Coordinates of C-alpha atoms in Angstrom, one line a residue:
Chain A
M869 CA -152.2 -84.5 220.3
S870 CA -149.5 -85.4 217.8
S871 CA -149.0 -88.2 215.4
V872 CA -145.4 -87.4 214.9
T873 CA -142.7 -89.8 216.0
S874 CA -139.3 -88.8 217.0
S875 CA -137.7 -90.6 214.1
T876 CA -135.6 -88.5 211.8
T877 CA -135.1 -91.2 209.2
E878 CA -136.4 -90.2 205.8
L879 CA -139.0 -92.4 204.2
S880 CA -137.5 -94.6 201.6
R881 CA -138.7 -95.6 198.2
D882 CA -138.9 -99.2 199.4
Q883 CA -141.3 -98.1 202.1
L884 CA -143.4 -96.4 199.5
V885 CA -143.5 -99.5 197.4
A886 CA -144.4 -101.6 200.4
F887 CA -147.2 -99.2 201.3
I888 CA -148.5 -99.3 197.7
S889 CA -148.5 -103.1 197.7
D890 CA -150.2 -103.5 201.1
E891 CA -152.2 -100.4 202.0
Y892 CA -152.7 -98.2 199.0
P893 CA -155.9 -99.8 197.5
K894 CA -157.6 -99.8 200.9
V895 CA -156.6 -96.2 201.6
V896 CA -157.9 -95.0 198.3
A897 CA -161.2 -96.9 198.9
A898 CA -161.5 -95.2 202.3
V899 CA -161.0 -91.8 200.9
A900 CA -163.5 -92.5 198.1
L901 CA -166.0 -93.6 200.6
I902 CA -165.5 -90.6 202.9
T903 CA -165.5 -88.0 200.1
G904 CA -167.8 -89.7 197.6
D905 CA -165.3 -88.9 194.9
R906 CA -163.5 -92.0 193.6
A907 CA -161.5 -90.4 190.9
G908 CA -160.4 -87.6 193.1
A909 CA -159.5 -90.0 195.9
E910 CA -156.7 -91.7 194.1
D911 CA -155.3 -88.3 193.1
S912 CA -155.5 -87.0 196.6
V913 CA -153.8 -90.1 198.1
Q914 CA -151.0 -89.8 195.6
D915 CA -150.7 -86.1 196.4
A916 CA -150.5 -86.8 200.1
L917 CA -147.9 -89.6 199.6
A918 CA -145.8 -87.4 197.4
S919 CA -145.8 -84.6 199.9
L920 CA -144.9 -86.9 202.8
W921 CA -142.1 -88.6 200.9
Q922 CA -140.7 -85.3 199.8
R923 CA -140.4 -84.0 203.3
R924 CA -137.0 -83.7 204.7
D925 CA -137.8 -82.8 208.3
G926 CA -138.1 -86.4 209.6
F927 CA -141.8 -86.2 210.0
R928 CA -143.3 -89.7 210.1
P929 CA -146.9 -90.4 211.2
D930 CA -147.4 -93.1 213.7
N931 CA -150.0 -94.7 211.6
L932 CA -149.2 -94.0 208.0
A933 CA -152.4 -95.4 206.5
A934 CA -154.6 -93.5 208.8
W935 CA -152.6 -90.3 208.4
V936 CA -152.7 -90.6 204.6
T937 CA -156.4 -91.3 204.6
V938 CA -157.1 -88.2 206.7
V939 CA -154.8 -85.9 204.7
A940 CA -156.0 -87.1 201.4
T941 CA -159.6 -86.7 202.5
N942 CA -158.9 -83.1 203.5
R943 CA -157.2 -82.4 200.2
S944 CA -160.0 -84.0 198.3
R945 CA -162.5 -81.9 200.2
S946 CA -160.6 -78.7 199.5
A947 CA -160.5 -79.5 195.8
Q948 CA -164.2 -80.3 195.8
R949 CA -165.1 -77.0 197.6
R950 CA -163.1 -75.1 195.0
H951 CA -164.8 -76.8 192.2
G952 CA -168.3 -76.9 193.7
A953 CA -168.3 -80.5 192.8
E954 CA -169.2 -82.0 196.1
A955 CA -172.8 -82.5 195.4
R956 CA -172.1 -84.0 192.1
A957 CA -169.4 -86.2 193.5
V958 CA -171.7 -87.8 196.1
G959 CA -173.9 -88.8 193.2
R960 CA -171.0 -90.5 191.5
L961 CA -170.3 -92.7 194.5
D962 CA -170.2 -96.2 193.2
R963 CA -172.4 -98.7 194.8
P964 CA -173.0 -102.3 194.0
D965 CA -175.2 -102.1 190.9
P966 CA -178.7 -103.2 192.0
A967 CA -179.4 -104.3 188.4
V968 CA -176.8 -106.9 188.5
A969 CA -176.4 -107.2 192.3
D970 CA -177.4 -110.6 193.4
T971 CA -179.6 -111.0 196.4
S972 CA -176.8 -112.1 198.6
A973 CA -176.9 -110.5 202.0
R974 CA -173.3 -109.3 201.8
L975 CA -173.9 -107.1 198.8
A976 CA -177.2 -106.0 200.1
D977 CA -175.4 -104.9 203.3
A978 CA -172.7 -103.1 201.4
D979 CA -175.3 -101.2 199.4
L980 CA -177.2 -100.2 202.6
V981 CA -174.0 -99.1 204.3
A982 CA -172.9 -97.1 201.3
R983 CA -176.2 -95.2 201.3
A984 CA -176.2 -94.7 205.0
L985 CA -172.6 -93.4 204.9
E986 CA -173.7 -90.6 202.5
R987 CA -176.1 -89.4 205.1
L988 CA -173.7 -89.5 208.0
P989 CA -172.1 -86.3 209.3
E990 CA -168.5 -86.0 208.0
Q991 CA -166.7 -86.8 211.2
Q992 CA -168.9 -89.9 211.8
R993 CA -168.3 -91.0 208.3
K994 CA -164.5 -90.6 208.7
V995 CA -164.4 -92.4 211.9
A996 CA -166.6 -95.3 210.7
V997 CA -164.6 -95.8 207.5
L998 CA -161.3 -95.6 209.4
H999 CA -162.5 -98.1 211.9
Y1000 CA -164.4 -100.6 209.8
L1001 CA -162.5 -100.4 206.5
G1002 CA -159.1 -99.1 207.7
D1003 CA -159.2 -101.4 210.7
H1004 CA -157.6 -98.6 212.8
S1005 CA -158.0 -98.5 216.6
V1006 CA -159.7 -95.7 218.4
S1007 CA -156.4 -94.3 219.6
D1008 CA -154.9 -94.3 216.1
I1009 CA -158.0 -92.6 214.7
A1010 CA -157.9 -90.0 217.4
A1011 CA -154.3 -89.3 216.6
A1012 CA -154.9 -89.0 212.9
L1013 CA -157.9 -86.8 213.3
D1014 CA -156.4 -84.8 216.2
L1015 CA -159.4 -85.6 218.4
S1016 CA -159.7 -87.1 221.8
E1017 CA -160.4 -90.8 222.1
G1018 CA -163.6 -90.0 223.8
T1019 CA -164.8 -87.9 220.9
V1020 CA -163.8 -90.6 218.5
K1021 CA -165.8 -93.2 220.6
T1022 CA -168.8 -90.9 220.5
H1023 CA -168.6 -90.5 216.7
L1024 CA -168.1 -94.2 216.3
S1025 CA -171.0 -95.1 218.5
R1026 CA -173.4 -92.7 216.7
A1027 CA -172.2 -93.9 213.3
R1028 CA -172.6 -97.5 214.3
A1029 CA -176.1 -96.9 215.5
A1030 CA -177.0 -95.2 212.2
L1031 CA -175.5 -97.9 210.2
S1032 CA -177.2 -100.5 212.3
D1033 CA -180.5 -98.7 211.7
A1034 CA -179.8 -98.7 208.0
L1035 CA -179.1 -102.5 208.0
N1036 CA -182.2 -103.2 210.0
Q1037 CA -184.5 -101.1 207.8
G1038 CA -183.0 -102.8 204.8
A1039 CA -183.8 -106.1 206.2
D1040 CA -187.4 -105.0 206.6
L1041 CA -187.8 -104.1 203.0
Chain B
M665 CA -167.4 -102.6 221.3
S666 CA -166.5 -106.2 221.2
E667 CA -164.6 -107.5 218.2
H668 CA -167.0 -110.4 218.1
D669 CA -170.2 -108.4 218.1
P670 CA -172.4 -109.6 215.3
L671 CA -173.2 -106.1 214.2
D672 CA -169.5 -105.2 214.0
E673 CA -168.8 -108.3 212.1
R674 CA -171.6 -107.5 209.7
L675 CA -170.4 -103.9 209.3
S676 CA -166.8 -105.0 208.8
E677 CA -167.9 -107.4 206.1
A678 CA -170.0 -104.7 204.4
F679 CA -167.1 -102.3 204.5
K680 CA -164.8 -104.9 203.1
Q681 CA -167.2 -105.3 200.1
L682 CA -167.3 -101.5 199.7
G683 CA -163.5 -101.4 199.9
G684 CA -163.2 -103.9 197.1
T685 CA -165.6 -101.9 195.0
H686 CA -163.7 -98.7 195.5
S687 CA -160.1 -100.0 195.4
P688 CA -158.1 -99.0 192.3
A689 CA -156.1 -101.4 190.3
V690 CA -152.5 -100.6 191.3
G691 CA -150.6 -102.4 188.6
D692 CA -146.9 -102.4 189.2
P693 CA -146.2 -100.8 192.6
Q694 CA -142.7 -99.9 191.4
V695 CA -144.1 -97.8 188.6
L696 CA -146.7 -96.2 190.8
A697 CA -144.0 -95.4 193.4
D698 CA -141.9 -93.7 190.7
R699 CA -144.9 -91.6 189.6
I700 CA -145.7 -90.6 193.1
L701 CA -142.1 -89.7 193.9
D702 CA -141.8 -87.7 190.7
R703 CA -145.0 -85.8 191.4
P704 CA -144.4 -82.1 192.1
T705 CA -146.1 -81.0 195.2
G706 CA -146.1 -77.3 195.7
A707 CA -148.4 -77.3 198.8
S708 CA -147.3 -78.2 202.3
V709 CA -148.3 -81.7 203.3
D710 CA -151.3 -80.5 205.4
G711 CA -152.0 -77.4 203.5
P712 CA -154.5 -76.8 200.7
R713 CA -153.6 -78.4 197.4
G714 CA -152.5 -76.5 194.4
P715 CA -154.8 -75.9 191.4
R716 CA -156.5 -79.1 190.7
A717 CA -155.9 -80.7 187.4
S718 CA -158.3 -83.0 185.7
G719 CA -159.5 -86.1 187.4
L720 CA -158.8 -88.1 184.4
P721 CA -157.1 -91.4 185.2
W722 CA -154.2 -90.4 183.0
R723 CA -153.6 -87.1 184.5
F724 CA -150.0 -86.4 184.1
L725 CA -147.6 -84.3 186.2
A726 CA -144.2 -83.1 185.4
V727 CA -141.4 -85.5 185.6
L728 CA -138.6 -83.1 185.2
G729 CA -136.3 -85.3 187.2
A730 CA -136.8 -88.2 184.8
V731 CA -135.8 -86.1 181.9
A732 CA -132.7 -84.9 183.6
L733 CA -132.0 -88.5 184.6
A734 CA -132.2 -89.6 181.0
G735 CA -129.7 -86.9 180.1
V736 CA -127.3 -88.1 182.8
A737 CA -127.6 -91.6 181.5
T738 CA -126.3 -90.6 178.1
G739 CA -124.1 -87.7 178.9
A740 CA -125.3 -86.0 175.8
W741 CA -128.8 -84.9 176.7
A742 CA -127.8 -83.7 180.1
G743 CA -126.4 -80.5 178.8
A744 CA -129.4 -79.8 176.7
T745 CA -131.8 -80.3 179.6
R746 CA -130.0 -77.9 181.7
S747 CA -130.8 -75.0 179.5
A748 CA -133.8 -76.2 177.6
P749 CA -137.3 -75.8 179.0
A750 CA -138.4 -79.1 180.3
S751 CA -141.9 -78.5 181.6
A752 CA -144.9 -76.4 181.0
V753 CA -148.4 -75.9 182.4
V754 CA -151.5 -76.3 180.2
E755 CA -152.9 -72.8 180.1
L756 CA -156.2 -73.2 178.3
G757 CA -159.2 -74.9 179.6
S758 CA -158.8 -78.0 177.5
V759 CA -156.1 -78.9 175.1
T760 CA -156.0 -81.6 172.5
L761 CA -153.2 -84.0 172.3
F762 CA -152.1 -85.1 168.9
D763 CA -149.8 -87.9 167.7
C764 CA -148.1 -85.4 165.3
P765 CA -148.6 -81.7 164.7
G766 CA -152.1 -81.4 163.2
G767 CA -152.3 -85.2 163.2
G768 CA -154.4 -87.8 164.9
Y769 CA -156.3 -87.2 168.1
L770 CA -154.8 -88.8 171.2
G771 CA -156.6 -87.3 174.1
R772 CA -157.1 -84.1 176.1
L773 CA -155.2 -82.2 178.8
T774 CA -156.9 -79.9 181.2
S775 CA -156.0 -76.5 182.5
G776 CA -153.3 -76.9 185.2
D777 CA -151.9 -80.1 184.0
R778 CA -148.1 -80.1 184.0
I779 CA -146.3 -81.7 181.1
V780 CA -142.8 -82.4 180.1
L781 CA -141.7 -80.8 176.9
T782 CA -139.2 -82.7 174.7
G783 CA -139.1 -80.8 171.5
R784 CA -140.8 -78.3 169.1
T785 CA -141.5 -77.8 165.5
A786 CA -139.1 -75.5 163.5
D787 CA -141.7 -72.7 163.6
S788 CA -142.3 -73.3 167.3
K789 CA -146.0 -73.5 166.7
W790 CA -146.2 -77.0 168.2
V791 CA -144.4 -78.6 171.1
E792 CA -143.6 -82.2 171.7
L793 CA -144.2 -83.7 175.1
R794 CA -144.1 -87.0 176.9
D795 CA -147.4 -88.7 176.2
P796 CA -149.3 -88.7 179.5
T797 CA -151.1 -91.9 178.5
D798 CA -147.8 -93.6 177.7
L799 CA -144.7 -92.1 179.2
S800 CA -142.5 -93.9 176.7
A801 CA -144.3 -92.3 173.8
R802 CA -144.5 -88.7 172.5
A803 CA -147.4 -86.5 171.8
W804 CA -147.9 -82.9 170.4
V805 CA -149.9 -79.9 171.5
D806 CA -150.4 -76.4 170.1
A807 CA -147.6 -74.3 171.7
A808 CA -150.0 -71.5 172.3
A809 CA -152.0 -73.6 174.7
V810 CA -149.2 -74.2 177.1
E811 CA -147.1 -71.9 179.3
A812 CA -143.6 -73.2 179.3
D813 CA -141.3 -72.5 182.3
N814 CA -138.7 -71.2 179.9
D815 CA -138.6 -70.0 176.3
I816 CA -139.5 -72.9 174.0
A817 CA -137.0 -71.7 171.5
G818 CA -134.4 -73.5 173.6
L819 CA -136.1 -76.8 172.8
A820 CA -134.6 -79.1 170.2
V821 CA -136.5 -79.1 166.9
S822 CA -138.1 -82.4 166.6
E823 CA -140.1 -84.3 164.0
C824 CA -143.1 -86.4 164.5
G825 CA -141.9 -89.8 165.5
G826 CA -139.3 -88.6 167.9
T827 CA -136.2 -87.8 165.7
V828 CA -134.5 -84.6 166.7
T829 CA -133.3 -82.9 163.5
T830 CA -131.7 -79.9 165.0
A831 CA -130.0 -79.6 168.3
P832 CA -131.2 -76.8 170.7
T833 CA -129.5 -73.5 170.0
S834 CA -128.7 -73.2 173.6
I835 CA -127.0 -76.6 173.9
P836 CA -123.9 -76.3 176.0
E837 CA -120.5 -76.3 174.5
E838 CA -119.4 -79.5 176.0
T839 CA -122.3 -81.3 174.3
S840 CA -122.2 -79.5 171.0
T841 CA -118.5 -80.3 170.4
T842 CA -119.2 -83.9 169.7
L843 CA -119.8 -84.8 166.1
V844 CA -121.1 -88.2 166.4
E845 CA -124.3 -89.9 165.7
E846 CA -125.5 -91.1 169.0
T847 CA -128.5 -92.7 170.5
T848 CA -130.2 -91.0 173.4
T849 CA -132.0 -93.4 175.5
L850 CA -134.7 -92.0 177.7
V851 CA -135.0 -94.3 180.7
E852 CA -137.9 -94.5 183.1
E853 CA -136.0 -96.4 185.7
T854 CA -133.3 -95.6 188.2
I855 CA -129.9 -95.8 186.7
P856 CA -127.9 -98.6 188.2
P857 CA -124.5 -97.7 189.7
S858 CA -121.6 -97.7 187.3
T859 CA -120.0 -100.6 189.1
S860 CA -123.1 -102.7 188.7
T861 CA -122.9 -105.7 186.4
A862 CA -126.6 -105.7 186.0
P863 CA -127.9 -105.3 182.4
P864 CA -128.6 -101.7 181.3
P865 CA -132.0 -100.3 182.1
V866 CA -134.8 -101.1 179.7
S867 CA -135.2 -98.3 177.3
S868 CA -138.6 -97.0 176.7
T869 CA -138.0 -94.7 173.8
T870 CA -135.0 -94.4 171.6
V871 CA -134.3 -91.1 170.0
P872 CA -131.6 -91.0 167.3
R873 CA -129.9 -87.7 167.7
Q874 CA -127.2 -86.0 165.7
S875 CA -125.5 -82.8 166.5
T876 CA -125.3 -80.3 163.6
T877 CA -122.5 -78.2 164.9
T878 CA -119.0 -78.5 163.6
A879 CA -116.5 -78.6 166.4
P880 CA -113.2 -80.1 167.4
P881 CA -113.4 -83.9 167.6
G882 CA -114.3 -85.1 171.0
P883 CA -113.5 -88.4 172.6
S884 CA -114.2 -91.5 170.6
P885 CA -117.5 -93.3 171.2
T886 CA -117.1 -96.0 173.7
P887 CA -117.3 -99.4 172.1
A888 CA -120.0 -101.7 173.3
P889 CA -118.7 -103.6 176.4
T890 CA -118.0 -107.3 176.1
P891 CA -120.1 -109.3 178.5
A892 CA -118.0 -110.4 181.4
P893 CA -118.4 -113.6 183.3
D894 CA -121.0 -113.2 186.0
R895 CA -119.0 -112.9 189.2
T896 CA -121.3 -110.7 191.2
G897 CA -124.4 -111.5 193.2
P898 CA -127.9 -110.5 192.2
T899 CA -129.0 -106.9 192.4
L900 CA -131.4 -106.3 195.3
S901 CA -133.7 -103.3 195.3
N902 CA -136.9 -102.1 196.8
V903 CA -136.4 -104.2 199.9
G904 CA -139.0 -103.4 202.5
A905 CA -141.2 -104.9 205.1
S906 CA -144.9 -104.2 205.5
P907 CA -146.8 -103.9 207.7
N908 CA -144.5 -102.1 210.0
P909 CA -144.8 -102.2 213.0
I910 CA -146.1 -105.6 214.0
W911 CA -147.0 -106.9 217.5
T912 CA -146.1 -110.0 219.4
Q913 CA -148.9 -112.5 219.8
A914 CA -151.5 -111.4 222.4
Q915 CA -150.9 -111.9 226.0
P916 CA -153.2 -114.5 227.5
G917 CA -156.5 -112.9 228.3
V918 CA -155.6 -109.6 226.8
P919 CA -156.7 -109.4 223.2
C920 CA -155.4 -106.5 221.2
P921 CA -157.6 -104.3 218.9
P922 CA -157.4 -105.1 215.2
A923 CA -155.0 -102.3 214.5
K924 CA -152.5 -103.9 217.0
S925 CA -153.2 -107.5 215.9
K926 CA -150.8 -107.4 213.0
L927 CA -148.6 -110.4 213.8
T928 CA -146.7 -111.0 210.6
T929 CA -144.9 -108.8 208.1
T930 CA -144.2 -109.5 204.5
V931 CA -140.7 -108.8 203.2
N932 CA -140.6 -107.8 199.6
A933 CA -137.5 -107.5 197.4
A934 CA -136.9 -106.9 193.7
V935 CA -134.1 -109.3 192.8
S936 CA -132.4 -109.5 189.4
D937 CA -129.4 -111.1 187.9
P938 CA -128.1 -111.6 184.4
S939 CA -127.6 -115.3 185.1
G940 CA -130.9 -115.7 186.8
V941 CA -131.9 -115.7 190.4
A942 CA -131.5 -119.2 192.0
S943 CA -132.9 -118.5 195.5
V944 CA -133.7 -115.8 198.0
H945 CA -134.1 -116.1 201.7
L946 CA -134.2 -113.9 204.7
E947 CA -132.6 -114.0 208.1
W948 CA -134.0 -112.1 211.1
A949 CA -132.9 -111.4 214.6
V950 CA -134.4 -109.6 217.5
N951 CA -133.7 -109.6 221.2
G952 CA -131.4 -112.6 221.1
R953 CA -133.7 -114.6 218.9
S954 CA -133.2 -115.4 215.2
G955 CA -134.6 -117.3 212.4
T956 CA -134.7 -117.8 208.6
A957 CA -137.4 -118.0 206.0
N958 CA -137.5 -118.7 202.3
M959 CA -138.7 -116.1 199.9
A960 CA -140.7 -116.9 196.8
P961 CA -141.3 -115.0 193.6
V962 CA -144.7 -113.4 193.4
G963 CA -145.5 -111.2 190.4
G964 CA -141.9 -110.1 189.8
T965 CA -141.2 -109.6 193.5
W966 CA -139.7 -112.0 196.0
R967 CA -141.7 -112.3 199.1
G968 CA -141.2 -113.9 202.5
T969 CA -143.1 -113.7 205.8
I970 CA -141.7 -113.1 209.2
G971 CA -143.8 -113.8 212.4
P972 CA -145.8 -114.4 214.4
F973 CA -143.7 -113.8 217.4
A974 CA -144.4 -115.4 220.7
P975 CA -145.6 -113.1 223.5
D976 CA -142.4 -113.5 225.4
T977 CA -140.2 -112.4 222.5
L978 CA -140.0 -108.9 224.0
P979 CA -140.2 -107.7 227.6
T980 CA -143.7 -106.7 228.7
S981 CA -142.6 -103.4 230.2
G982 CA -139.8 -100.9 229.9
A983 CA -137.9 -99.6 227.0
G984 CA -137.5 -103.1 225.5
M985 CA -141.2 -103.4 224.6
N986 CA -140.5 -102.0 221.2
Q987 CA -137.5 -103.3 219.3
A988 CA -136.1 -103.4 215.8
V989 CA -136.0 -106.7 214.0
T990 CA -133.0 -106.8 211.8
V991 CA -133.5 -108.6 208.5
T992 CA -131.0 -109.7 206.0
V993 CA -132.3 -110.6 202.6
R994 CA -129.8 -112.9 200.9
A995 CA -130.0 -113.8 197.2
T996 CA -128.0 -116.3 195.2
D997 CA -127.8 -116.3 191.4
A998 CA -127.5 -119.3 189.1
A999 CA -123.7 -118.9 189.0
G1000 CA -123.5 -119.2 192.8
N1001 CA -122.8 -115.6 193.6
T1002 CA -124.6 -114.1 196.6
S1003 CA -125.5 -110.6 197.7
S1004 CA -127.6 -109.3 200.5
Q1005 CA -129.3 -106.2 201.8
N1006 CA -130.3 -105.3 205.4
I1007 CA -133.5 -103.7 206.5
S1008 CA -135.3 -103.6 209.8
F1009 CA -138.8 -103.2 211.1
E1010 CA -140.4 -102.6 214.4
L1011 CA -141.7 -105.3 216.7
R1012 CA -143.9 -104.1 219.6
S1013 CA -145.0 -106.0 222.6
S1014 CA -148.7 -106.9 222.8
A1015 CA -148.4 -105.9 226.4
E1016 CA -149.2 -102.4 225.1
C1017 CA -152.8 -103.6 224.9
F1018 CA -153.0 -103.5 228.7
G1019 CA -153.2 -99.7 228.3

């Protein structure tokens, strides 16, 4: 399964500016949610973008945002492993501050989802974030993660069930 | 999983909230793009990353190209940067940045950070670098704390404040033969073509510099050009369309998933002109259809929207399902001069969603 197109046109600076304007904040947020490392997320996303834009072999992912999210996540994970920081990073994951959080359902849901995400297996978390935050289709997620669409659907279904449980339990509190 | 499932909608809303919480402030996309493009990446795109530097928000990476670019802009510094060491890696675990040798505290660098060196003290105990927190400023670190790519003796001797008092000993002959007081302007931006009538790039730091060598006189300094009447159109740059691709409107009864429901694209363009930009509009064409749209200034960038496209804009099968939309961005300045730039983006048929 390949996410490479046949285009040999090099990516331009204009395309990078457009990506930064339209996709960059959401991609950084997605990586931060998956890895639990907000500071490292932006660094990894920039690293992935720099590497891609410096390539001269015509490689262009079909879905740039999904591809950058996955590559940056992998890079962030590698860095975390090297630094043994994963456990600490998860604890740094920003959530809506309960002290100032209002009682609105939306913020409450976000908090519950953030907590539930931390407990999800890595692949489920990736798929859920790519789908619900990145707004990527199953086929695009499958291509970016190099998985079959069936596998992605399974991960998404399980993640959805776990997140649903979290929301329901939160509602019972 | 229906798009209208209440649970999915609730989850999407929750993720949207989380996305907002975790989204960084981008600032100027142009500046960030430059930083990304200047970022050295030793690892392959999918491979493990190199030694991780600090996670500090102002983590700085070498911008060797920018320094070289600055030299090209002036003609004088170019020779020096060819032989002078221009970058170094922080060697110690943590290094303090000072505003001057032994001066005030500015911040810290972490082992592995790559920096751009711009000078040294006469005794080579301190090196001057581009301040990672403000690329237009200068900072100093203990020379023993960094590992330069080349011998730092090749760096110009500099004083706190940015004035170079002694030219590098290794400065090439073609540079050292000039005996003029010149101003070296370090630019952070792309240098416009020599034929451009656009104003010179904004200088971020000006470093008075005087050669100390005696040599045969070189060519006379070029006098400041007299402003000519504006007879050229605006300068267009960073023209792009995003998202790309987009899809035609959904076929009746065949909704597309969210990822294939992008129906419009935004065309961005940076437009500048000494006389002022009067208007910018875009013209598009695809598969025998065409149209125009006005662009409006938004935060320093001109923006216009194209789309949505009717379902029958493209064939629903065959090779014509995906086609390039050609776009001409046309700008007019206050003097009535026009200029344009062409780009394209991909339009896909929503008939894809059958599959």
